[in-house]
Short mmCIF file of C-alpha atoms in Angstrom, two decimals:
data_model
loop_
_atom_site.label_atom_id
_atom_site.label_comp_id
_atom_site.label_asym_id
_atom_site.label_seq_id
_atom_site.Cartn_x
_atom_site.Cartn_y
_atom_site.Cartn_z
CA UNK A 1 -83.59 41.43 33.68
CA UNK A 2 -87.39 41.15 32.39
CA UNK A 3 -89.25 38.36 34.90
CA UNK A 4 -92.35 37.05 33.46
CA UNK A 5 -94.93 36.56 36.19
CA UNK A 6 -97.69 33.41 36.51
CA UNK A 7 -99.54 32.30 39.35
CA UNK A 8 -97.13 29.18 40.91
CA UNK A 9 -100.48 27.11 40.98
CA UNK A 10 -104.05 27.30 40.65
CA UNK A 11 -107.46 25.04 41.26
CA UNK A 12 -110.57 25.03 39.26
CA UNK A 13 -113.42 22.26 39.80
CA UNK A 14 -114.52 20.37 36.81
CA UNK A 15 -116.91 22.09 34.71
CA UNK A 16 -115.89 25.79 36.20
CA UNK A 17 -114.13 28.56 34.37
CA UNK A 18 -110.33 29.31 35.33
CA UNK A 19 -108.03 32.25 34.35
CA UNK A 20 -104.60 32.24 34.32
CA UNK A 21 -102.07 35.13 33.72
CA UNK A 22 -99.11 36.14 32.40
CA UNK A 23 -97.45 39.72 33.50
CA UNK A 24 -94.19 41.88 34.16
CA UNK A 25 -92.38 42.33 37.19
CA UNK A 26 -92.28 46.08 35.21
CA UNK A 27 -94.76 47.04 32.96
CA UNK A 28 -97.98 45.92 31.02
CA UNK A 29 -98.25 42.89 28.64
CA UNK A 30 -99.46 44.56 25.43
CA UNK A 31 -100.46 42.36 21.99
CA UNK A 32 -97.15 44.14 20.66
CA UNK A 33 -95.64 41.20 22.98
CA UNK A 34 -97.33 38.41 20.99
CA UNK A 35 -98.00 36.54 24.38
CA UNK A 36 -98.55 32.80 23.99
CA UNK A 37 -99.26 30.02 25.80
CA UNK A 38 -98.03 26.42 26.06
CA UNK A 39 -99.62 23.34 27.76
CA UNK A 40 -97.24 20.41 29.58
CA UNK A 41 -97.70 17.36 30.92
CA UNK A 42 -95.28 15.56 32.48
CA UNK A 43 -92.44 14.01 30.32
CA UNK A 44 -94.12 15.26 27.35
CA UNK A 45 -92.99 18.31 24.77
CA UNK A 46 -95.16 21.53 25.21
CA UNK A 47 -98.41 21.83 23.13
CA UNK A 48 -99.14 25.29 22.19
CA UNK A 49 -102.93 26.59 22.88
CA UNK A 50 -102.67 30.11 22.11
CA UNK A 51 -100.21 32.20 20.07
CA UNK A 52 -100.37 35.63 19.39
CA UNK A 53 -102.11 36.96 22.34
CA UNK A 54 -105.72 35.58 21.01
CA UNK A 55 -105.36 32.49 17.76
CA UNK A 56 -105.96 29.53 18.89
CA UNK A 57 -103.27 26.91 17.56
CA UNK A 58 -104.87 23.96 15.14
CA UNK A 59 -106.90 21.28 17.04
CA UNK A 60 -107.20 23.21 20.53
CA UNK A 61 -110.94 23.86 21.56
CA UNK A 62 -113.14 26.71 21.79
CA UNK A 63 -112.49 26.05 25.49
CA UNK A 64 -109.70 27.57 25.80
CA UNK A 65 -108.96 31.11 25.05
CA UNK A 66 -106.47 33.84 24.91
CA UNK A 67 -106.63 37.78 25.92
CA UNK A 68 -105.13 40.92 27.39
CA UNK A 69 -106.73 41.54 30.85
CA UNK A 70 -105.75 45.13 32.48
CA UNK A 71 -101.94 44.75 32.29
CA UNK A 72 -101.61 41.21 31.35
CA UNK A 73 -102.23 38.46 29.21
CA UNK A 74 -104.49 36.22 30.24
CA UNK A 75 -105.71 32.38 29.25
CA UNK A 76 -109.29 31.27 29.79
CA UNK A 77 -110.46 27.26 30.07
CA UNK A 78 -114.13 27.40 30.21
CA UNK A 79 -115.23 23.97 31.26
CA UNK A 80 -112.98 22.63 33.13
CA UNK A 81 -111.66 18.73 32.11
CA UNK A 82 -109.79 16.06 34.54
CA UNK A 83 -106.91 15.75 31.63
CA UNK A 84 -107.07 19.85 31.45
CA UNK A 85 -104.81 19.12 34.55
CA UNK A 86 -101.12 20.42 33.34
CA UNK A 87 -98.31 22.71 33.44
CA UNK A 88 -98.81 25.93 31.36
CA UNK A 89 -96.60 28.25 30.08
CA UNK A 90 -96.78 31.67 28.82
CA UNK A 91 -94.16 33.42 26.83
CA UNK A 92 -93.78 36.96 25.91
CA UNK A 93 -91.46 38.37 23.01
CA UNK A 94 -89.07 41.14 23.97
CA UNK A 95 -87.92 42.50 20.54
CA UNK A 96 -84.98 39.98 20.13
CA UNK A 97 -85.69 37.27 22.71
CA UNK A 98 -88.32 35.67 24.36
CA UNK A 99 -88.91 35.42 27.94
CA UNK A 100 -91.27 32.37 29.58
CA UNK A 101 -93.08 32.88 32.82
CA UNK A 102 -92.22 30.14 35.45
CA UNK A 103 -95.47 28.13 34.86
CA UNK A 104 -98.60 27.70 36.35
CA UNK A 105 -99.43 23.97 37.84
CA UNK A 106 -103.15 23.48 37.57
CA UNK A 107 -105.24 21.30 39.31
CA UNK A 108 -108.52 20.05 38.27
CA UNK A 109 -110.84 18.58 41.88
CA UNK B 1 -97.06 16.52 8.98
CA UNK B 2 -94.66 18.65 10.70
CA UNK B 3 -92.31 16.25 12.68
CA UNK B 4 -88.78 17.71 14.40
CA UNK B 5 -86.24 15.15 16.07
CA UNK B 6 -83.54 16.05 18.30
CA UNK B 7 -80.20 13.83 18.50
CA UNK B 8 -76.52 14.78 19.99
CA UNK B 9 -77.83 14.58 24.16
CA UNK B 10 -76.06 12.67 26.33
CA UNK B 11 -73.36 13.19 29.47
CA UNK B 12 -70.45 15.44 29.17
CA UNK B 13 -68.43 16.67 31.97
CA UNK B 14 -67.88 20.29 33.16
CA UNK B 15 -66.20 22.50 30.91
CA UNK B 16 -66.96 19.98 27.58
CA UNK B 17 -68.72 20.59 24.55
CA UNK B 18 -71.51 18.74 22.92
CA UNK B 19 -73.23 19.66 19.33
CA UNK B 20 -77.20 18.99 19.13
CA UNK B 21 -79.13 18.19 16.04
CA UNK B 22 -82.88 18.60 15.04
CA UNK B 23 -83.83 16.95 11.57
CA UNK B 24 -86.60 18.78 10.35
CA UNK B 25 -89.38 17.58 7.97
CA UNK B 26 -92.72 18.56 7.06
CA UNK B 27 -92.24 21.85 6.26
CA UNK B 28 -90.59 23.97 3.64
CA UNK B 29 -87.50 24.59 6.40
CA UNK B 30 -85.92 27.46 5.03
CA UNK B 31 -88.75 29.61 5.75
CA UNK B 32 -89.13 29.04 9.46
CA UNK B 33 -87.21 30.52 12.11
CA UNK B 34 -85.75 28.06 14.97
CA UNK B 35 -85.20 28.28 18.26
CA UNK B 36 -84.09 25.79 21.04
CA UNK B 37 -85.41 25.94 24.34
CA UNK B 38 -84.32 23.47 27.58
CA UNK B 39 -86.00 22.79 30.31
CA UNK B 40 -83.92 21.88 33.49
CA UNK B 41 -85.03 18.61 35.37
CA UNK B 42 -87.78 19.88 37.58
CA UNK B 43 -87.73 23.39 36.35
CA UNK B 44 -89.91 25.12 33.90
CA UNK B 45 -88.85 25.98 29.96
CA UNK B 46 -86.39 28.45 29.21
CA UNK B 47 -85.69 29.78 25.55
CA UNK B 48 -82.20 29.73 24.73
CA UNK B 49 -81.49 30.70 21.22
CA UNK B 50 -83.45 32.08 17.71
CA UNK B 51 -82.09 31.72 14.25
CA UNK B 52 -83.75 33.18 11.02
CA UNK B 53 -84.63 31.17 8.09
CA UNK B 54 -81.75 32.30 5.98
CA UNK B 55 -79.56 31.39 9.06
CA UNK B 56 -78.20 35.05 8.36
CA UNK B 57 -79.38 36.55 11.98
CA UNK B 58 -79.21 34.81 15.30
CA UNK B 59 -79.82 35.85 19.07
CA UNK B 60 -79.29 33.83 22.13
CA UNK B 61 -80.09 34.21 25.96
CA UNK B 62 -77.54 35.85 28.11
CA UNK B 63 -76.96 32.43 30.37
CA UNK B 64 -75.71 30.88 27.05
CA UNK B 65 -74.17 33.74 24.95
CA UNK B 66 -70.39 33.36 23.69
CA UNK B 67 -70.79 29.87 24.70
CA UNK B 68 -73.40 28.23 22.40
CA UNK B 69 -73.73 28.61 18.70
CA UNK B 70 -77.03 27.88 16.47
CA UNK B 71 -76.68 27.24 13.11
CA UNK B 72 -78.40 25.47 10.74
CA UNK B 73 -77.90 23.12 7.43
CA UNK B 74 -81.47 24.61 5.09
CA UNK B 75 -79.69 21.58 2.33
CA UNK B 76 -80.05 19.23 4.88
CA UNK B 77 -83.17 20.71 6.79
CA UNK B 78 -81.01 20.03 10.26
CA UNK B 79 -80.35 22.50 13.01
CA UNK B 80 -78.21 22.30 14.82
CA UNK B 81 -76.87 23.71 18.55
CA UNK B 82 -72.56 23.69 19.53
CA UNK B 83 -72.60 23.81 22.90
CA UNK B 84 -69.14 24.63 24.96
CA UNK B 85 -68.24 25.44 28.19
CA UNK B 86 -70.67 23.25 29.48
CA UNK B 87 -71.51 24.05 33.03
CA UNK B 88 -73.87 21.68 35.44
CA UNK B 89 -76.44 24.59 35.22
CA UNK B 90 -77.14 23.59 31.37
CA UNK B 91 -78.20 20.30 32.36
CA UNK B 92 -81.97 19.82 30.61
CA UNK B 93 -83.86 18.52 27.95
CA UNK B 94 -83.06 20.70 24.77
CA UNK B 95 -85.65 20.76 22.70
CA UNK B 96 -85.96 22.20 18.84
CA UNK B 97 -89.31 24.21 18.53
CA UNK B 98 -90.54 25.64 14.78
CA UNK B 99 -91.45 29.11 13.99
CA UNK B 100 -91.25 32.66 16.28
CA UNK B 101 -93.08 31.94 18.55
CA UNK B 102 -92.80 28.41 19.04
CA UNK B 103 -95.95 26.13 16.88
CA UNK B 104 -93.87 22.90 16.82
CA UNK B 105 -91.85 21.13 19.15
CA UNK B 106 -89.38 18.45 19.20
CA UNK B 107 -89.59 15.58 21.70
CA UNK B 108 -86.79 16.63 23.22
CA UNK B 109 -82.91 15.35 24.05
CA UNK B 110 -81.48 15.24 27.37
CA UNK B 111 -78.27 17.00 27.98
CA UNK B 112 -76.33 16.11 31.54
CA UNK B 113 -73.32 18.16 32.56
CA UNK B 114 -71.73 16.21 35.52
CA UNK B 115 -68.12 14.79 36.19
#
């Protein structure tokens, strides 16, 4: 069974640059695994930031951004915000199904 | 505006079924793949099933397969979810979510498997 990795939690002060990512427990993320990422906050539906390993979904800043780094998708928020603070999600497309990682909580102090 | 709402959720007791609707609007719905994906209270999102535009292919996650069914109604822009076997482990918020990979989401309709 494919496991989709993310860090459990990460910290970033506001203003600073944070990158989260998205991996296998076997393999590399490639583009061929359209990677994309969701944002969450609590008792709210997912927002998606990213899709497609780089596009950025209507409406989301130039803040944050969407690559492959080494052997795994990353996402970049440049400037830091209070209300960045959120759950995200990555998800990676395995031919038939998709697979989401377990979520990364991040705090902004 | 592209606006999906999710009815059907509610309590059911181990081993009972439950069917789960998303009316669809804003789009032109026969075009989009669908999926639904839950997310267990305190847990983080899980996909559980993909159906095609035409409604002709569909796939679903193993913890669900041979007991959950996605269909959908492209004269009524509805999808819809037929859930059986229910087991406390499905317990979530089921949400509909537009397009492969996911653009749009529902808010969401909360499923709870207990006797």
């Amino acid at each position: 069974q494919t496991v989709v990795t993310q860090e459990p939690s990460f910290s970033v002060s506001p203003g600073g640059t944070v990158t989260l990512t998205c991996g296998l427990s076997s393999g590399s993320v490639s583009t061929n695994y359209y990677p994309t990422w969701y944002r969450q906050t609590p008792g709210r539906a997912p927002r998606t930031l990213i899709y497609s390993t780089t596009s950025r979904s209507s409406g989301v800043p130039d803040r944050f951004s969407g690559s492959i780094l080494g052997n795994k998708a990353a996402l970049t928020i440049t400037g830091a915000q209070t209300d960045d603070e959120s759950d995200y999600y990555c998800v990676l497309y395995m031919g038939s199904y998709w697979v989401f990682g377990g979520g990364t909580k991040l705090t902004v102090l | 505006e592209v606006q999906l709402l999710e009815s059907g959720g509610g309590l059911v007791q181990p081993g009972g079924s439950l069917r789960l609707s998303c009316a669809a609007a804003g789009f032109i719905f026969n075009t989009d793949a669908m999926n639904w994906v839950r997310q267990a209270p305190g847990k983080g999102l899980e996909w559980v099933s993909l159906i095609s535009g035409s409604g002709d292919d569909t796939y679903y996650a193993d913890s669900v397969k041979g007991r959950f069914t996605i269909s959908r109604d492209n004269s009524k822009n509805t999808l819809y979810l037929q859930m059986n076997s229910l087991r406390a482990e499905d317990t979530a918020i089921y949400y509909c979510a537009k397009g492969s990979p996911f653009g749009y989401w529902g808010q969401g309709t909360l499923v709870t498997v207990s006797s």
